[in-house]
Backbone as JSON Lines, residues from 0, in Angstrom:
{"i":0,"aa":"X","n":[-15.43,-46.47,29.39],"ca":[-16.46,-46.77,30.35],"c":[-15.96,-47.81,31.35]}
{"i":1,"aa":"X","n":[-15.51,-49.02,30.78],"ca":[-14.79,-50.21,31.81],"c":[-13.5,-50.64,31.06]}
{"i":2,"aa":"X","n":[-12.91,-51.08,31.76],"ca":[-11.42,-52.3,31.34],"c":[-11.01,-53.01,32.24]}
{"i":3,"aa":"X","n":[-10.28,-53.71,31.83],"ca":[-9.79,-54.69,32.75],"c":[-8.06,-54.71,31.99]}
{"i":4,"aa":"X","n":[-6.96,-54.42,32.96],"ca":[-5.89,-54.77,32.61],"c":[-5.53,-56.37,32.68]}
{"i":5,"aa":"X","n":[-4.97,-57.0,32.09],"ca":[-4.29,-58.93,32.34],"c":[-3.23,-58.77,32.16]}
{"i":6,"aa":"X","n":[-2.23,-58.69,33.21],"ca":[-0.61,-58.81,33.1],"c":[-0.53,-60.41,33.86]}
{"i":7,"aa":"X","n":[-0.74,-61.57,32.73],"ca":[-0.53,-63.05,33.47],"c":[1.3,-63.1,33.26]}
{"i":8,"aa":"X","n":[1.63,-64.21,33.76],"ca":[2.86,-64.49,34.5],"c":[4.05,-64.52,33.01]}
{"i":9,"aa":"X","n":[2.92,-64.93,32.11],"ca":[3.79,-65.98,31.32],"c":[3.51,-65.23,29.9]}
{"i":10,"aa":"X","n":[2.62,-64.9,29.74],"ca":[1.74,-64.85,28.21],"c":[1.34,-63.39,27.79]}
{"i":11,"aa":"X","n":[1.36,-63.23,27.0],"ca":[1.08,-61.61,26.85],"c":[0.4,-60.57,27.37]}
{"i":12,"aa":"X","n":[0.51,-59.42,27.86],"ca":[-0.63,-58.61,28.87],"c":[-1.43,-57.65,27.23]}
{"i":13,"aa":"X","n":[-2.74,-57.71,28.13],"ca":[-3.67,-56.72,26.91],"c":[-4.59,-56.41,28.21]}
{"i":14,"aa":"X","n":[-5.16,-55.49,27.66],"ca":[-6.38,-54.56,27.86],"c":[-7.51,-54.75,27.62]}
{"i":15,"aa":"X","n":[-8.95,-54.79,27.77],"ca":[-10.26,-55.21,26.84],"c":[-10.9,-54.18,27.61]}
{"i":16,"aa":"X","n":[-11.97,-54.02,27.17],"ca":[-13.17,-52.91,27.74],"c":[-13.87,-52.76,26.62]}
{"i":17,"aa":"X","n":[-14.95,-51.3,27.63],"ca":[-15.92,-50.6,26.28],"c":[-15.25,-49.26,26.12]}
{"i":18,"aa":"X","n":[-15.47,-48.41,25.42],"ca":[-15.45,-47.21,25.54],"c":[-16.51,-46.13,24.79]}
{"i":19,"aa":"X","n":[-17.03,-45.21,25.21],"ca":[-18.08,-44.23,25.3],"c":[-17.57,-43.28,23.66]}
{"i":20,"aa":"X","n":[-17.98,-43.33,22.76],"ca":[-17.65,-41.78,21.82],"c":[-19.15,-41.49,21.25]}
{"i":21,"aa":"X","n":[-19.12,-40.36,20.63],"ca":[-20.02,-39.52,20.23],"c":[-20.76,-40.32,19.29]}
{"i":22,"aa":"X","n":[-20.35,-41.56,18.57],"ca":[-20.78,-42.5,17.48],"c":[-22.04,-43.77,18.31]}
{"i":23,"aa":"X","n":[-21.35,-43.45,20.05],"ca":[-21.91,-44.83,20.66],"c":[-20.8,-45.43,21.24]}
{"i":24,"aa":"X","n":[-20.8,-46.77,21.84],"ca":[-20.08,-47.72,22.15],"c":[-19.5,-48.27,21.13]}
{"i":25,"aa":"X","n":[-18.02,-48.66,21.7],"ca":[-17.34,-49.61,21.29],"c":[-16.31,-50.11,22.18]}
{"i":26,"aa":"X","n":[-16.11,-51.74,21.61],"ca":[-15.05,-52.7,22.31],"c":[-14.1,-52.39,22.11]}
{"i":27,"aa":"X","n":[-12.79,-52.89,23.04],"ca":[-11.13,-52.37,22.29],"c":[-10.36,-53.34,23.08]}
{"i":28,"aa":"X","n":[-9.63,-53.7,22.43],"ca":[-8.36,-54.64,22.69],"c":[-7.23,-53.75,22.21]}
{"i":29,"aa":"X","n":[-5.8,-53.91,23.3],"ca":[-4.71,-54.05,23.19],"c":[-4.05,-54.92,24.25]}
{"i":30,"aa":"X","n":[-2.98,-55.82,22.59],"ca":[-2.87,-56.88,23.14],"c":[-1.27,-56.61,22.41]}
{"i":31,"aa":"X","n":[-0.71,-56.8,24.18],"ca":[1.05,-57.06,23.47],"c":[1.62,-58.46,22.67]}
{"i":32,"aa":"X","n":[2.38,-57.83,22.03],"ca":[2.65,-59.37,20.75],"c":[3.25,-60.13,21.96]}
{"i":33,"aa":"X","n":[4.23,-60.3,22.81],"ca":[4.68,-61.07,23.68],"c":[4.54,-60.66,25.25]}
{"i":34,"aa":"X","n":[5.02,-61.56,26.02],"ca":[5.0,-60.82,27.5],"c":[5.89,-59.59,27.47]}
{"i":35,"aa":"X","n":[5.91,-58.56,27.81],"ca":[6.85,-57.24,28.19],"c":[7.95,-57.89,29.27]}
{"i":36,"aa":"X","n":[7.64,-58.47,30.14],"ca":[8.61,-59.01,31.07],"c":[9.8,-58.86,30.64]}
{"i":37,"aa":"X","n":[9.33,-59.96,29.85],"ca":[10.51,-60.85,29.45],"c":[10.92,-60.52,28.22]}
{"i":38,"aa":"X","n":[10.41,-59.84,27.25],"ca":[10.46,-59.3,25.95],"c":[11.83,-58.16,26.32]}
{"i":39,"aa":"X","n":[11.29,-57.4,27.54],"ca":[12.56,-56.42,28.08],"c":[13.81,-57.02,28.7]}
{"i":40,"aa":"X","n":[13.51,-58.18,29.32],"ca":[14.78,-59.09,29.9],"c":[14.85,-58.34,31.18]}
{"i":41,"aa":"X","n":[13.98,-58.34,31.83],"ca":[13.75,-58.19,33.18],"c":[13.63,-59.21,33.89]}
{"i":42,"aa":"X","n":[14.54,-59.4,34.99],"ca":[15.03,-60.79,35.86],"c":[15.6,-62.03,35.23]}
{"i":43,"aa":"X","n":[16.57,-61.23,34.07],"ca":[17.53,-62.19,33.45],"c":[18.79,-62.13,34.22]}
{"i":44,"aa":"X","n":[19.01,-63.45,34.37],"ca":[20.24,-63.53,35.2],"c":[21.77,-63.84,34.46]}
{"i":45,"aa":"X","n":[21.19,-63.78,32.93],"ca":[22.45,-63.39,31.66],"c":[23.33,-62.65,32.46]}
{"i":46,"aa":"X","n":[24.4,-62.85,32.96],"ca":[25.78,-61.43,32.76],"c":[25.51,-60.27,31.79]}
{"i":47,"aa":"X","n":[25.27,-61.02,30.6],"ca":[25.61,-59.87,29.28],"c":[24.18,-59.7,28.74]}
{"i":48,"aa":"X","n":[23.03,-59.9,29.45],"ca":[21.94,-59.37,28.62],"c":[21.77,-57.32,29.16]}
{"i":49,"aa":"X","n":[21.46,-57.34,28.04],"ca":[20.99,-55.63,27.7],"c":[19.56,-55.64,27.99]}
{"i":50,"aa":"X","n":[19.37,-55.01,28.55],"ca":[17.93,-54.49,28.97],"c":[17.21,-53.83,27.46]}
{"i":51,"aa":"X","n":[15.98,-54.06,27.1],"ca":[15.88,-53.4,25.83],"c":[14.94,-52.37,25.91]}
{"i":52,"aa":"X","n":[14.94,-51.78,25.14],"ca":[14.36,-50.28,25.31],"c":[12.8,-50.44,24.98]}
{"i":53,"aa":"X","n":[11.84,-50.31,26.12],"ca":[10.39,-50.4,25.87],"c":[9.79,-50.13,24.45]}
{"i":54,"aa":"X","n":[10.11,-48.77,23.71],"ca":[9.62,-48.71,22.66],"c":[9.67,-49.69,20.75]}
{"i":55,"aa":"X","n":[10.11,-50.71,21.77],"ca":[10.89,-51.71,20.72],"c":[9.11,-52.62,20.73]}
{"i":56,"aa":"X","n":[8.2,-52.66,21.61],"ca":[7.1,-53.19,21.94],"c":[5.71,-52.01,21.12]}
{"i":57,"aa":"X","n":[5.38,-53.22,19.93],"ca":[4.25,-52.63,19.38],"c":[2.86,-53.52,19.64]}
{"i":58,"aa":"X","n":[2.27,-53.04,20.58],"ca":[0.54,-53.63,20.84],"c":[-0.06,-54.04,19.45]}
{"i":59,"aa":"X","n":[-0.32,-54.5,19.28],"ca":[-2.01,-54.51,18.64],"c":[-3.61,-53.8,19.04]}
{"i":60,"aa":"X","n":[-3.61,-52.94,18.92],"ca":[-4.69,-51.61,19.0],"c":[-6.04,-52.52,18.09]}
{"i":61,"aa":"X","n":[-7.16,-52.65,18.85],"ca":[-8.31,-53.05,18.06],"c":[-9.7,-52.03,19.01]}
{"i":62,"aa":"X","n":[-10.45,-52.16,17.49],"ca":[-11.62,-51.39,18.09],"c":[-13.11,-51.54,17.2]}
{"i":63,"aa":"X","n":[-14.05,-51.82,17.73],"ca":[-15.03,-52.34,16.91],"c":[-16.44,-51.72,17.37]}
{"i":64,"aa":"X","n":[-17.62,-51.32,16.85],"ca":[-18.8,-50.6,17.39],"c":[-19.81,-51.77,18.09]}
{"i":65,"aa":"X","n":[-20.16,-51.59,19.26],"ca":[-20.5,-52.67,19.87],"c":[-21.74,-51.97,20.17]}
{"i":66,"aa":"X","n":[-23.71,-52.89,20.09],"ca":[-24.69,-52.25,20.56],"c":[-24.58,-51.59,21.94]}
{"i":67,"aa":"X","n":[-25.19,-50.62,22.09],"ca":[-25.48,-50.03,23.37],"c":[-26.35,-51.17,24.52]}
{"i":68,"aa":"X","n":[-26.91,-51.66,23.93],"ca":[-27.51,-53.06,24.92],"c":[-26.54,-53.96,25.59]}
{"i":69,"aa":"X","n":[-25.76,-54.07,24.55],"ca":[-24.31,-55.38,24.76],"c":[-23.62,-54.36,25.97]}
{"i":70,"aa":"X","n":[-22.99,-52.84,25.37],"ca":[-22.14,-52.11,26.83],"c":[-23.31,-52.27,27.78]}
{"i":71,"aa":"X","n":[-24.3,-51.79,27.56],"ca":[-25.05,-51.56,29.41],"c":[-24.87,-52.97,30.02]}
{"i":72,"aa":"X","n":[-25.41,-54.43,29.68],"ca":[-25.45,-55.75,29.93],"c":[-23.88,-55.5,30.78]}
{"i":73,"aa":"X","n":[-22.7,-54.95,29.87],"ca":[-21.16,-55.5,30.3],"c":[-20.87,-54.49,31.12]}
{"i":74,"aa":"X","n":[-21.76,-53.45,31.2],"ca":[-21.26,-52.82,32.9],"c":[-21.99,-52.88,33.98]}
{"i":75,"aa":"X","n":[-23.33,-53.49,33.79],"ca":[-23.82,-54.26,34.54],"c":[-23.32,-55.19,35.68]}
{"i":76,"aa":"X","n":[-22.45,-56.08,34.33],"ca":[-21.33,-57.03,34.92],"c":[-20.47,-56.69,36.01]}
{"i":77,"aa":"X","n":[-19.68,-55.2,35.21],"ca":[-18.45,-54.73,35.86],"c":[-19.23,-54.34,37.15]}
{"i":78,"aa":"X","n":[-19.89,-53.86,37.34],"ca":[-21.42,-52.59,38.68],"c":[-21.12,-54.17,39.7]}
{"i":79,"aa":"X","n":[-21.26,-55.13,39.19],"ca":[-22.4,-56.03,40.15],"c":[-21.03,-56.56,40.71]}
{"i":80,"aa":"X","n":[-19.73,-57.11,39.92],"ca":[-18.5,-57.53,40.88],"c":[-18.32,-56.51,41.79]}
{"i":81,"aa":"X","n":[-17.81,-55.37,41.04],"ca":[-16.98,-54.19,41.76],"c":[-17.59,-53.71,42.92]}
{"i":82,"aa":"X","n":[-19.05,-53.5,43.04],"ca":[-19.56,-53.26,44.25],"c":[-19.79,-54.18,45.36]}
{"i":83,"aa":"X","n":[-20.07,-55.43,45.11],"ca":[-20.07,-56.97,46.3],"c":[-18.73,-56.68,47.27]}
{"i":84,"aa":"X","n":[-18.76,-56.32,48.22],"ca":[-17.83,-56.49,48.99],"c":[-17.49,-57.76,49.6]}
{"i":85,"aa":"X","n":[-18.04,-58.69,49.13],"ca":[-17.65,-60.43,49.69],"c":[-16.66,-60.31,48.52]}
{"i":86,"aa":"X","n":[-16.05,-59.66,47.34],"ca":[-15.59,-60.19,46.32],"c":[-14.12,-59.73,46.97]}
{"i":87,"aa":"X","n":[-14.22,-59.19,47.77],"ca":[-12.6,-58.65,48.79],"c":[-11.76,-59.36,50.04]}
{"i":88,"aa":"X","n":[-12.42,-59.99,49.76],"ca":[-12.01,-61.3,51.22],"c":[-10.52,-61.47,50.94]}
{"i":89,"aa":"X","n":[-10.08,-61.61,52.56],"ca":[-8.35,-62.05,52.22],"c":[-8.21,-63.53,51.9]}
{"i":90,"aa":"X","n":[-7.53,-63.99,51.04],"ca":[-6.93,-65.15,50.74],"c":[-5.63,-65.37,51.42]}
{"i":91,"aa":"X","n":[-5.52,-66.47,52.45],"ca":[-4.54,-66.78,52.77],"c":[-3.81,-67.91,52.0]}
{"i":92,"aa":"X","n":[-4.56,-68.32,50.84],"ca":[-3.89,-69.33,49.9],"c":[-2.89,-68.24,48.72]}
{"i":93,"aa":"X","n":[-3.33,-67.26,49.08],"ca":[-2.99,-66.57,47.48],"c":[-1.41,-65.63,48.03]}
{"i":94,"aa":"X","n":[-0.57,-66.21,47.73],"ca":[1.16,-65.05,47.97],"c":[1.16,-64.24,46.71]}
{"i":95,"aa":"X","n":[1.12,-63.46,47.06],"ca":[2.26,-62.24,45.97],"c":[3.01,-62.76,45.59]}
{"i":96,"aa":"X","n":[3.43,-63.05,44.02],"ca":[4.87,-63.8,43.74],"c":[5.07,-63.72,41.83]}
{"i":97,"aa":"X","n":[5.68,-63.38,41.37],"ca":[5.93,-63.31,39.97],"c":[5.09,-64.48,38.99]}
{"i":98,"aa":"X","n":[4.37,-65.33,39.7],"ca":[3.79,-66.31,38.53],"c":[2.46,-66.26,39.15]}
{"i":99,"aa":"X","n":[2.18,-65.3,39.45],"ca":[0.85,-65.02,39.89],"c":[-0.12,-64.09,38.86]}
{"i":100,"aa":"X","n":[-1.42,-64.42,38.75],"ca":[-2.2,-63.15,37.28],"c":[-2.91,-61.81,38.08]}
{"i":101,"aa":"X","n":[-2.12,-61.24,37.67],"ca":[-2.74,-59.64,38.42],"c":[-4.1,-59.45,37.21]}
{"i":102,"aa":"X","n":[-5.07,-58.98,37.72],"ca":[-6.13,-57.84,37.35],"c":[-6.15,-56.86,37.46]}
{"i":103,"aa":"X","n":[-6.62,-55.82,36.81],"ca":[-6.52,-54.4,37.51],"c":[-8.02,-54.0,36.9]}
{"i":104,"aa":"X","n":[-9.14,-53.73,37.58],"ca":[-10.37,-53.88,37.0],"c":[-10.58,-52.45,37.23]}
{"i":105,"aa":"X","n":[-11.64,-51.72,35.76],"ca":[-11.93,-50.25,36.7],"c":[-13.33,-50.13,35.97]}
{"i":106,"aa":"X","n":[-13.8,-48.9,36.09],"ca":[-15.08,-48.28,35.57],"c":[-15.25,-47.09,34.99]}
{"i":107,"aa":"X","n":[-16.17,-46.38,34.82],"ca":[-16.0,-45.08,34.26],"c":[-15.59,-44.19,35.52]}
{"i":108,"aa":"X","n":[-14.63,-42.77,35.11],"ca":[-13.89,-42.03,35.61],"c":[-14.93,-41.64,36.72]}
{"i":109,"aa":"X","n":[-15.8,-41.46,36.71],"ca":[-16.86,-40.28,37.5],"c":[-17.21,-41.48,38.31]}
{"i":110,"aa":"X","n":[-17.27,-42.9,38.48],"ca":[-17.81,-43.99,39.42],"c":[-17.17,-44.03,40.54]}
{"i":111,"aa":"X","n":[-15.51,-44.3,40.4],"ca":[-14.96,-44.11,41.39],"c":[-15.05,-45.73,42.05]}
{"i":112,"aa":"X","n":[-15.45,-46.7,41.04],"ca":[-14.92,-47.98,41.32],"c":[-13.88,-48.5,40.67]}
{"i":113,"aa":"X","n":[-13.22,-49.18,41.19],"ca":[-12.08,-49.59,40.89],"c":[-11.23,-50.75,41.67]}
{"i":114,"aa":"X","n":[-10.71,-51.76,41.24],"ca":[-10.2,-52.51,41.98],"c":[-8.63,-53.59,41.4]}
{"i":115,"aa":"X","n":[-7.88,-54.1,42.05],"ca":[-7.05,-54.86,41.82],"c":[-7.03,-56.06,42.59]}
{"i":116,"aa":"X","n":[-6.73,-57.02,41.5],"ca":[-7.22,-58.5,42.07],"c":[-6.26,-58.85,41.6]}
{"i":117,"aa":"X","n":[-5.09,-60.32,42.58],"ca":[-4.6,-61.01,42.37],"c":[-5.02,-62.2,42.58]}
{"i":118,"aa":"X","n":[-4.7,-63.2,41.84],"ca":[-5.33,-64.57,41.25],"c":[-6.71,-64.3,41.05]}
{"i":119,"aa":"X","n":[-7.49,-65.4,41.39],"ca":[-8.35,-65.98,40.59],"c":[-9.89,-65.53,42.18]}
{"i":120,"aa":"X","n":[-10.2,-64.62,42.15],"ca":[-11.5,-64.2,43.23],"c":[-12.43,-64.83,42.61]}
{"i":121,"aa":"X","n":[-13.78,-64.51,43.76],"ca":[-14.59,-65.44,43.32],"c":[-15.29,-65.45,42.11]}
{"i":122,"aa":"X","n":[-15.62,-64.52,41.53],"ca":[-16.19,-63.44,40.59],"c":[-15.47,-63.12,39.29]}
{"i":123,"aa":"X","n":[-13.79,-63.13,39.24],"ca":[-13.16,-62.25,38.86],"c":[-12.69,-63.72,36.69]}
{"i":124,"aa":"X","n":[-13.51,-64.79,37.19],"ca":[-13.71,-65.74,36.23],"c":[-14.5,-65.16,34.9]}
{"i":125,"aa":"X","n":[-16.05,-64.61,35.44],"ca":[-16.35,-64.31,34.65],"c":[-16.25,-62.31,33.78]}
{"i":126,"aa":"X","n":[-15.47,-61.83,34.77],"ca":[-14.99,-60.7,34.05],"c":[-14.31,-60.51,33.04]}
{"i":127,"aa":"X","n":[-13.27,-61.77,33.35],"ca":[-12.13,-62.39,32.65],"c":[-13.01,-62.64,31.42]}
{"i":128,"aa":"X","n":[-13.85,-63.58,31.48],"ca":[-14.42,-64.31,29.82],"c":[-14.9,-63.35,29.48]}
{"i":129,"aa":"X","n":[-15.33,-62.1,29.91],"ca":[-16.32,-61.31,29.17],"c":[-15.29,-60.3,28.38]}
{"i":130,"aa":"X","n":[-14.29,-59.84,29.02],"ca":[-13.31,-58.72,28.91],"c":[-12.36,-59.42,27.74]}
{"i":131,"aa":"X","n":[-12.11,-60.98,27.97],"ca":[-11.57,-61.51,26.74],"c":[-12.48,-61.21,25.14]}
{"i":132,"aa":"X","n":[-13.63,-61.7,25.39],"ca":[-14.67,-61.55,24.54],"c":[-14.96,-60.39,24.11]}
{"i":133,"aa":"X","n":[-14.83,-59.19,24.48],"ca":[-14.6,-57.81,24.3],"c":[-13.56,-57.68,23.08]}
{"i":134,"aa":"X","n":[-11.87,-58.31,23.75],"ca":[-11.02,-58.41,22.68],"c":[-11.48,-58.31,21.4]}
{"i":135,"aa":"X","n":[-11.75,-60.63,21.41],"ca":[-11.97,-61.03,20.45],"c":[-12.8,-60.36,19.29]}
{"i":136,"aa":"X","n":[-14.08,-59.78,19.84],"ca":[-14.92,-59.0,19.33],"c":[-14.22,-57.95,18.27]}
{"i":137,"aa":"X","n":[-13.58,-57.27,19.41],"ca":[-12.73,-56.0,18.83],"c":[-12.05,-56.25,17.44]}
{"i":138,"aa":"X","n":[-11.55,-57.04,17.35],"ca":[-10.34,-57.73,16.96],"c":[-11.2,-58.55,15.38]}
{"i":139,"aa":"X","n":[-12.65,-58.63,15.46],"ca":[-13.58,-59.21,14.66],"c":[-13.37,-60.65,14.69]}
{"i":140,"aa":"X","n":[-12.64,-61.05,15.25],"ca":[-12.62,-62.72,15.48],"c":[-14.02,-63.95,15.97]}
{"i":141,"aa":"X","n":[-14.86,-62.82,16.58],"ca":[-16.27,-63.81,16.93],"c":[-17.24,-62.31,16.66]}
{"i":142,"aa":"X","n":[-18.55,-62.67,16.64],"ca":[-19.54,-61.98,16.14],"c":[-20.38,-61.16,17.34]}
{"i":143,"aa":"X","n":[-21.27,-60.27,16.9],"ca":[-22.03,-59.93,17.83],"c":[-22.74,-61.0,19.19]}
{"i":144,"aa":"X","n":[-23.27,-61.72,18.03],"ca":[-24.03,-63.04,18.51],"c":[-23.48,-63.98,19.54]}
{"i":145,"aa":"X","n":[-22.45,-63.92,18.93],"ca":[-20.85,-65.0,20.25],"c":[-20.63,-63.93,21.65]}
{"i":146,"aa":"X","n":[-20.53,-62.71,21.2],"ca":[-19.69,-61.68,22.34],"c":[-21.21,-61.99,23.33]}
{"i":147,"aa":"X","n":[-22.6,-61.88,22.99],"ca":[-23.75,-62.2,23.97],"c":[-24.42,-63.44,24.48]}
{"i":148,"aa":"X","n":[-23.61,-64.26,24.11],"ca":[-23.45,-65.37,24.55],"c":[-22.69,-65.58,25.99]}
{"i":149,"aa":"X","n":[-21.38,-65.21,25.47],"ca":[-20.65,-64.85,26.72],"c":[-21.06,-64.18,27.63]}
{"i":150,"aa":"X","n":[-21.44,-63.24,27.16],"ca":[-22.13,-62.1,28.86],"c":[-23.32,-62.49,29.58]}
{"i":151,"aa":"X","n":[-24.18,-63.41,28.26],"ca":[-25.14,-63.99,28.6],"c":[-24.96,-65.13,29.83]}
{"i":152,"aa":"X","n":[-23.76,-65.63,30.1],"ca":[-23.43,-66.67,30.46],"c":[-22.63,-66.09,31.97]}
{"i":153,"aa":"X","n":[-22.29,-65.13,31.37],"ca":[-21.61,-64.3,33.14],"c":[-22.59,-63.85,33.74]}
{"i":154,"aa":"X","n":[-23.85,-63.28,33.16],"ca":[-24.67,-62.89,33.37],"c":[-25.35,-63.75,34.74]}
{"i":155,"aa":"X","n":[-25.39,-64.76,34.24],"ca":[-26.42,-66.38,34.68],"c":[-25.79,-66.73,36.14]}
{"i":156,"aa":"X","n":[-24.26,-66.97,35.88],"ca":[-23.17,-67.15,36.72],"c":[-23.46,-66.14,37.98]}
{"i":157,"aa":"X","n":[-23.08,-64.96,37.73],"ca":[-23.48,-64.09,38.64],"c":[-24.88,-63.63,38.9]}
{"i":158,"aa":"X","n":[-25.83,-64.19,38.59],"ca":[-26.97,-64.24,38.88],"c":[-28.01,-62.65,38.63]}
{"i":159,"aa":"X","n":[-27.53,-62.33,37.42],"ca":[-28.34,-61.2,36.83],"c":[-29.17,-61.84,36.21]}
């Protein structure tokens, strides 16, 4: 239904969202054990480093049944950034540059929203906490109760 890709500069890239099956909703995290970057030795300036072969990189795959109240609330979320067109403004503070945190935000297939954000937009704060919280969820690390807290709180922020 939604995700959000996080490829940050330094720290591991994962995935969070909901997704739609025949059971209902559920959250999902994949989260690479290290950065890929650099795990592959891409922009090593070693002489003798070997490039290593992608499939040497095993994610962590999580997935957990999340209420149907909690997904509608969290695409709510995703509906209310993705469509604001103030959330597209050019930044002349913000360069393209390798230590920069890409987003790659989307929605369900048939919406046809979709977007990519570099650094930190105005909005793009609390997608972040919610899409983390998705993880965590996934992952069983915080509870129902914690994951609606959070959305509860992006919610407020963005003024739903």
């Amino acid at each position: 239904v939604l995700r959000m890709v996080d490829i940050p500069p330094f720290g591991p890239e994962w995935v969070g969202g909901v997704c739609r099956e025949t059971g209902g909703y559920h959250a999902f995290g994949v989260v690479a054990p290290k950065n890929i970057w650099s795990q592959l030795r891409f922009g090593s300036d070693e002489p003798n480093s070997k490039k290593v072969d992608y499939r040497v990189i095993r994610p962590a795959v999580f997935e957990r049944a999340i209420s149907e109240t909690i997904a509608v609330r969290v695409m709510a979320l995703w509906r209310r950034v993705l469509t604001d067109q103030r959330n597209y403004g050019k930044d002349p503070a913000i360069h393209l540059d390798t230590d920069q945190f890409s987003f790659y935000l989307a929605f369900a297939p048939g919406e046809k929203l979709t977007a990519r954000m570099t650094g930190w937009g105005s909005k793009v704060e609390q997608l972040l906490d919610v899409a983390d919280a998705l993880v965590v969820y996934a992952d069983g690390t915080i509870t129902d109760r914690k994951l609606l807290k959070v959305v509860a709180k992006a919610e407020k922020k963005l003024g739903i």
